[in-house]
Every structure is written in C-alpha cells, then in structure tokens.
Amino acid sequence: MSLLTVVEPDQAEGEIAAIYAGTLEAIGVIPNAMKMQSVNPMALREMAANIGYVMNHPSLSPVLFTLIRLGVSTDHSCAYCVTTNKGILLEAGMSMEQIDAIQADPSQAPLSEKEKALLLYTLKAVGASNEVGAQEIAALRELGASDLEIFDALAHGANQLAGDVMINALKVENDF
C-alpha cells in the first residue's frame, strides 16, 4: 500500500477516526492517498479541509478542480491520481472517450470559457511557473476570473503536484 506505516480505518482513533468517518459518509471508501496522509494528522486534516473547500467552492465547479488534478497528474506521471480522477469524471457523467480526449488536449474540456482558461493557465504554471506572468493574469481577469479564483485554481494545481510527488515516492498503490 505505501512504504510508510499508515493508520488503517479499523485502527483509527480521535481526529483521524473522525476524518475517516466523514470520508466514508461522503464517498464510501478511505482512499489509499488519504491513508498516506494519516502518518501526519495535520496533513490529513489539511487534505480533508482542502477537498471540502474545492467540492463546495463558492464559484468554481468541482469538475474544474478534478480536471486540474487529472492534468497535473498526467503531466507528472502519477498513475494513482490519473486513475482516481478519471473515475471521478466518469461518476460525473463523462465518457471515457471524452476523458481521454481532454487528457490528451485539455483545451477540449467542457467548461465555461473562464474555467477552461483557468485550467490551461494552471497546467502551464504548474509545469513551467517562470513562463507565466502578468499577461496571463490580465487575460484571466478579462474573462471574469477573480483573484480568489485564480489563486484557488493555481493553489490546487500546485498542491496536486506535491501530492503526486508523495504518492509516487511512497509507492502508494491504486485503490482499484
């Protein structure tokens, strides 16, 4: 499952047990990536809070955040996260053909113009942060993106990159 010893759901106590219970209620399973975070309860708490925030974002769609994760994980070879996020998109009603097309060319994503621009900006910035700047931010603002939306999309992509590194380095096994 992982190179580190994790807290399994049947061994969880206190805060970890509470986070696991909330996750089970929400999605019916404790993913191995979440178990990996149990090594550090603060990291697990932050992961759970971040997931809750993006799933209930005040203005951006959960599909955008899932596509950000899929794109970052594709670009950085995290098979675990690619598989997981494809599953989320399938559950959201996309076909595998549509998902594969978006994975090959994120500009094909069925998003609003603003969300598509946020997706493409985030993928570019995570891949080459020194190659983006004021011009891209101005273009996003012209499409109606607020500074909060730009920040949240980019932060989600950057956090996904960190998660990909952890999952790959610690050899976290796919859930399926």
mmCIF file of N, CA, C and O in Angstrom, residues 31-87:
data_model
loop_
_atom_site.group_PDB
_atom_site.id
_atom_site.type_symbol
_atom_site.label_atom_id
_atom_site.label_comp_id
_atom_site.label_asym_id
_atom_site.label_seq_id
_atom_site.Cartn_x
_atom_site.Cartn_y
_atom_site.Cartn_z
ATOM 1 N N PRO A 31 -9.621 6.362 0.571
ATOM 2 C CA PRO A 31 -8.608 6.130 -0.462
ATOM 3 C C PRO A 31 -7.211 5.965 0.149
ATOM 4 O O PRO A 31 -6.900 6.526 1.198
ATOM 5 N N ASN A 32 -6.391 5.184 -0.531
ATOM 6 C CA ASN A 32 -5.019 4.967 -0.064
ATOM 7 C C ASN A 32 -4.240 6.274 0.049
ATOM 8 O O ASN A 32 -3.389 6.406 0.939
ATOM 9 N N ALA A 33 -4.512 7.245 -0.802
ATOM 10 C CA ALA A 33 -3.823 8.544 -0.702
ATOM 11 C C ALA A 33 -4.175 9.244 0.606
ATOM 12 O O ALA A 33 -3.339 9.925 1.196
ATOM 13 N N MET A 34 -5.400 9.056 1.073
ATOM 14 C CA MET A 34 -5.799 9.642 2.349
ATOM 15 C C MET A 34 -5.125 8.892 3.492
ATOM 16 O O MET A 34 -4.664 9.508 4.455
ATOM 17 N N LYS A 35 -5.063 7.578 3.382
ATOM 18 C CA LYS A 35 -4.374 6.792 4.412
ATOM 19 C C LYS A 35 -2.908 7.229 4.515
ATOM 20 O O LYS A 35 -2.351 7.298 5.606
ATOM 21 N N MET A 36 -2.290 7.541 3.372
ATOM 22 C CA MET A 36 -0.905 8.011 3.380
ATOM 23 C C MET A 36 -0.772 9.248 4.258
ATOM 24 O O MET A 36 0.178 9.388 5.016
ATOM 25 N N GLN A 37 -1.753 10.139 4.179
ATOM 26 C CA GLN A 37 -1.714 11.378 4.955
ATOM 27 C C GLN A 37 -1.866 11.125 6.447
ATOM 28 O O GLN A 37 -1.523 11.978 7.266
ATOM 29 N N SER A 38 -2.380 9.949 6.839
ATOM 30 C CA SER A 38 -2.604 9.661 8.249
ATOM 31 C C SER A 38 -1.308 9.574 9.045
ATOM 32 O O SER A 38 -1.337 9.638 10.282
ATOM 33 N N VAL A 39 -0.186 9.477 8.368
ATOM 34 C CA VAL A 39 1.111 9.485 9.047
ATOM 35 C C VAL A 39 1.281 10.801 9.815
ATOM 36 O O VAL A 39 1.896 10.830 10.872
ATOM 37 N N ASN A 40 0.699 11.874 9.288
ATOM 38 C CA ASN A 40 0.766 13.190 9.908
ATOM 39 C C ASN A 40 -0.666 13.725 10.027
ATOM 40 O O ASN A 40 -1.223 14.204 9.037
ATOM 41 N N PRO A 41 -1.280 13.632 11.210
ATOM 42 C CA PRO A 41 -2.672 14.067 11.348
ATOM 43 C C PRO A 41 -2.940 15.488 10.863
ATOM 44 O O PRO A 41 -4.010 15.765 10.330
ATOM 45 N N MET A 42 -1.976 16.392 10.998
ATOM 46 C CA MET A 42 -2.170 17.750 10.498
ATOM 47 C C MET A 42 -2.305 17.737 8.976
ATOM 48 O O MET A 42 -3.160 18.422 8.411
ATOM 49 N N ALA A 43 -1.484 16.952 8.299
ATOM 50 C CA ALA A 43 -1.569 16.853 6.837
ATOM 51 C C ALA A 43 -2.903 16.245 6.422
ATOM 52 O O ALA A 43 -3.519 16.691 5.443
ATOM 53 N N LEU A 44 -3.355 15.240 7.142
ATOM 54 C CA LEU A 44 -4.659 14.626 6.855
ATOM 55 C C LEU A 44 -5.774 15.643 7.041
ATOM 56 O O LEU A 44 -6.676 15.756 6.202
ATOM 57 N N ARG A 45 -5.732 16.400 8.106
ATOM 58 C CA ARG A 45 -6.740 17.427 8.375
ATOM 59 C C ARG A 45 -6.756 18.462 7.252
ATOM 60 O O ARG A 45 -7.816 18.855 6.749
ATOM 61 N N GLU A 46 -5.572 18.907 6.827
ATOM 62 C CA GLU A 46 -5.484 19.898 5.753
ATOM 63 C C GLU A 46 -6.006 19.327 4.434
ATOM 64 O O GLU A 46 -6.686 20.020 3.677
ATOM 65 N N MET A 47 -5.700 18.060 4.154
ATOM 66 C CA MET A 47 -6.192 17.432 2.930
ATOM 67 C C MET A 47 -7.718 17.375 2.942
ATOM 68 O O MET A 47 -8.369 17.728 1.945
ATOM 69 N N ALA A 48 -8.295 16.934 4.046
ATOM 70 C CA ALA A 48 -9.751 16.837 4.150
ATOM 71 C C ALA A 48 -10.397 18.220 4.014
ATOM 72 O O ALA A 48 -11.412 18.371 3.319
ATOM 73 N N ALA A 49 -9.814 19.223 4.637
ATOM 74 C CA ALA A 49 -10.359 20.586 4.545
ATOM 75 C C ALA A 49 -10.274 21.101 3.116
ATOM 76 O O ALA A 49 -11.224 21.725 2.610
ATOM 77 N N ASN A 50 -9.165 20.841 2.441
ATOM 78 C CA ASN A 50 -8.990 21.295 1.065
ATOM 79 C C ASN A 50 -9.993 20.627 0.136
ATOM 80 O O ASN A 50 -10.599 21.286 -0.715
ATOM 81 N N ILE A 51 -10.200 19.339 0.305
ATOM 82 C CA ILE A 51 -11.177 18.622 -0.526
ATOM 83 C C ILE A 51 -12.568 19.210 -0.295
ATOM 84 O O ILE A 51 -13.313 19.476 -1.248
ATOM 85 N N GLY A 52 -12.923 19.426 0.960
ATOM 86 C CA GLY A 52 -14.224 20.019 1.261
ATOM 87 C C GLY A 52 -14.390 21.400 0.646
ATOM 88 O O GLY A 52 -15.455 21.735 0.114
ATOM 89 N N TYR A 53 -13.331 22.191 0.681
ATOM 90 C CA TYR A 53 -13.384 23.542 0.132
ATOM 91 C C TYR A 53 -13.616 23.516 -1.370
ATOM 92 O O TYR A 53 -14.504 24.202 -1.884
ATOM 93 N N VAL A 54 -12.826 22.728 -2.104
ATOM 94 C CA VAL A 54 -12.968 22.753 -3.559
ATOM 95 C C VAL A 54 -14.264 22.092 -4.022
ATOM 96 O O VAL A 54 -14.826 22.481 -5.044
ATOM 97 N N MET A 55 -14.749 21.121 -3.267
ATOM 98 C CA MET A 55 -16.013 20.485 -3.650
ATOM 99 C C MET A 55 -17.198 21.422 -3.429
ATOM 100 O O MET A 55 -18.255 21.240 -4.025
ATOM 101 N N ASN A 56 -17.013 22.411 -2.590
ATOM 102 C CA ASN A 56 -18.071 23.387 -2.309
ATOM 103 C C ASN A 56 -17.594 24.809 -2.583
ATOM 104 O O ASN A 56 -17.988 25.751 -1.890
ATOM 105 N N HIS A 57 -16.738 24.947 -3.595
ATOM 106 C CA HIS A 57 -16.158 26.261 -3.902
ATOM 107 C C HIS A 57 -17.275 27.266 -4.179
ATOM 108 O O HIS A 57 -18.286 26.928 -4.791
ATOM 109 N N PRO A 58 -17.085 28.507 -3.744
ATOM 110 C CA PRO A 58 -18.145 29.495 -3.930
ATOM 111 C C PRO A 58 -18.452 29.832 -5.392
ATOM 112 O O PRO A 58 -19.557 30.292 -5.697
ATOM 113 N N SER A 59 -17.518 29.585 -6.318
ATOM 114 C CA SER A 59 -17.791 29.990 -7.699
ATOM 115 C C SER A 59 -17.222 29.067 -8.773
ATOM 116 O O SER A 59 -17.586 29.214 -9.939
ATOM 117 N N LEU A 60 -16.336 28.156 -8.425
ATOM 118 C CA LEU A 60 -15.741 27.261 -9.426
ATOM 119 C C LEU A 60 -16.296 25.855 -9.254
ATOM 120 O O LEU A 60 -16.605 25.430 -8.144
ATOM 121 N N SER A 61 -16.373 25.121 -10.357
ATOM 122 C CA SER A 61 -17.001 23.800 -10.342
ATOM 123 C C SER A 61 -16.058 22.706 -9.857
ATOM 124 O O SER A 61 -14.845 22.774 -10.087
ATOM 125 N N PRO A 62 -16.620 21.689 -9.217
ATOM 126 C CA PRO A 62 -15.807 20.523 -8.843
ATOM 127 C C PRO A 62 -15.157 19.859 -10.063
ATOM 128 O O PRO A 62 -14.060 19.324 -9.964
ATOM 129 N N VAL A 63 -15.822 19.922 -11.215
ATOM 130 C CA VAL A 63 -15.244 19.331 -12.431
ATOM 131 C C VAL A 63 -13.950 20.049 -12.806
ATOM 132 O O VAL A 63 -12.971 19.406 -13.188
ATOM 133 N N LEU A 64 -13.921 21.372 -12.683
ATOM 134 C CA LEU A 64 -12.678 22.105 -12.962
ATOM 135 C C LEU A 64 -11.549 21.581 -12.081
ATOM 136 O O LEU A 64 -10.458 21.278 -12.571
ATOM 137 N N PHE A 65 -11.800 21.462 -10.794
ATOM 138 C CA PHE A 65 -10.752 21.005 -9.883
ATOM 139 C C PHE A 65 -10.330 19.568 -10.197
ATOM 140 O O PHE A 65 -9.147 19.232 -10.110
ATOM 141 N N THR A 66 -11.273 18.727 -10.590
ATOM 142 C CA THR A 66 -10.923 17.354 -10.970
ATOM 143 C C THR A 66 -10.059 17.362 -12.227
ATOM 144 O O THR A 66 -9.075 16.615 -12.315
ATOM 145 N N LEU A 67 -10.398 18.216 -13.191
ATOM 146 C CA LEU A 67 -9.584 18.301 -14.419
ATOM 147 C C LEU A 67 -8.203 18.886 -14.146
ATOM 148 O O LEU A 67 -7.229 18.494 -14.794
ATOM 149 N N ILE A 68 -8.099 19.796 -13.191
ATOM 150 C CA ILE A 68 -6.773 20.296 -12.798
ATOM 151 C C ILE A 68 -5.949 19.128 -12.247
ATOM 152 O O ILE A 68 -4.795 18.933 -12.643
ATOM 153 N N ARG A 69 -6.541 18.345 -11.355
ATOM 154 C CA ARG A 69 -5.809 17.198 -10.790
ATOM 155 C C ARG A 69 -5.418 16.204 -11.878
ATOM 156 O O ARG A 69 -4.288 15.709 -11.902
ATOM 157 N N LEU A 70 -6.348 15.914 -12.792
ATOM 158 C CA LEU A 70 -6.054 14.972 -13.872
ATOM 159 C C LEU A 70 -4.918 15.499 -14.742
ATOM 160 O O LEU A 70 -3.989 14.755 -15.073
ATOM 161 N N GLY A 71 -4.973 16.766 -15.102
ATOM 162 C CA GLY A 71 -3.937 17.338 -15.965
ATOM 163 C C GLY A 71 -2.568 17.362 -15.314
ATOM 164 O O GLY A 71 -1.566 16.978 -15.923
ATOM 165 N N VAL A 72 -2.506 17.806 -14.073
ATOM 166 C CA VAL A 72 -1.225 17.840 -13.353
ATOM 167 C C VAL A 72 -0.672 16.427 -13.219
ATOM 168 O O VAL A 72 0.512 16.175 -13.476
ATOM 169 N N SER A 73 -1.524 15.487 -12.847
ATOM 170 C CA SER A 73 -1.076 14.110 -12.626
ATOM 171 C C SER A 73 -0.670 13.430 -13.925
ATOM 172 O O SER A 73 0.247 12.604 -13.935
ATOM 173 N N THR A 74 -1.319 13.781 -15.016
ATOM 174 C CA THR A 74 -0.912 13.270 -16.323
ATOM 175 C C THR A 74 0.472 13.804 -16.669
ATOM 176 O O THR A 74 1.361 13.041 -17.058
ATOM 177 N N ASP A 75 0.654 15.107 -16.504
ATOM 178 C CA ASP A 75 1.929 15.742 -16.847
ATOM 179 C C ASP A 75 3.080 15.263 -15.971
ATOM 180 O O ASP A 75 4.234 15.325 -16.382
ATOM 181 N N HIS A 76 2.764 14.783 -14.756
ATOM 182 C CA HIS A 76 3.812 14.395 -13.817
ATOM 183 C C HIS A 76 3.773 12.906 -13.468
ATOM 184 O O HIS A 76 4.319 12.492 -12.441
ATOM 185 N N SER A 77 3.117 12.143 -14.326
ATOM 186 C CA SER A 77 3.160 10.670 -14.283
ATOM 187 C C SER A 77 2.769 10.070 -12.939
ATOM 188 O O SER A 77 3.464 9.212 -12.407
ATOM 189 N N CYS A 78 1.627 10.493 -12.409
ATOM 190 C CA CYS A 78 1.108 9.878 -11.192
ATOM 191 C C CYS A 78 -0.080 9.005 -11.584
ATOM 192 O O CYS A 78 -1.217 9.483 -11.680
ATOM 193 N N ALA A 79 0.200 7.737 -11.824
ATOM 194 C CA ALA A 79 -0.839 6.808 -12.274
ATOM 195 C C ALA A 79 -1.981 6.712 -11.268
ATOM 196 O O ALA A 79 -3.153 6.615 -11.657
ATOM 197 N N TYR A 80 -1.664 6.739 -9.981
ATOM 198 C CA TYR A 80 -2.695 6.670 -8.946
ATOM 199 C C TYR A 80 -3.708 7.793 -9.143
ATOM 200 O O TYR A 80 -4.916 7.561 -9.174
ATOM 201 N N CYS A 81 -3.222 9.010 -9.270
ATOM 202 C CA CYS A 81 -4.118 10.163 -9.358
ATOM 203 C C CYS A 81 -4.835 10.233 -10.703
ATOM 204 O O CYS A 81 -5.986 10.679 -10.768
ATOM 205 N N VAL A 82 -4.177 9.806 -11.772
ATOM 206 C CA VAL A 82 -4.847 9.763 -13.068
ATOM 207 C C VAL A 82 -6.043 8.821 -12.988
ATOM 208 O O VAL A 82 -7.163 9.170 -13.377
ATOM 209 N N THR A 83 -5.824 7.623 -12.462
ATOM 210 C CA THR A 83 -6.902 6.640 -12.338
ATOM 211 C C THR A 83 -8.029 7.165 -11.453
ATOM 212 O O THR A 83 -9.214 7.077 -11.806
ATOM 213 N N THR A 84 -7.673 7.718 -10.313
ATOM 214 C CA THR A 84 -8.678 8.230 -9.375
ATOM 215 C C THR A 84 -9.515 9.339 -9.997
ATOM 216 O O THR A 84 -10.751 9.326 -9.907
ATOM 217 N N ASN A 85 -8.866 10.289 -10.635
ATOM 218 C CA ASN A 85 -9.601 11.428 -11.186
ATOM 219 C C ASN A 85 -10.401 11.055 -12.426
ATOM 220 O O ASN A 85 -11.478 11.614 -12.662
ATOM 221 N N LYS A 86 -9.933 10.082 -13.189
ATOM 222 C CA LYS A 86 -10.763 9.579 -14.291
ATOM 223 C C LYS A 86 -12.036 8.952 -13.728
ATOM 224 O O LYS A 86 -13.124 9.148 -14.274
ATOM 225 N N GLY A 87 -11.911 8.223 -12.637
ATOM 226 C CA GLY A 87 -13.084 7.633 -12.001
ATOM 227 C C GLY A 87 -14.072 8.681 -11.533
ATOM 228 O O GLY A 87 -15.292 8.520 -11.691
#
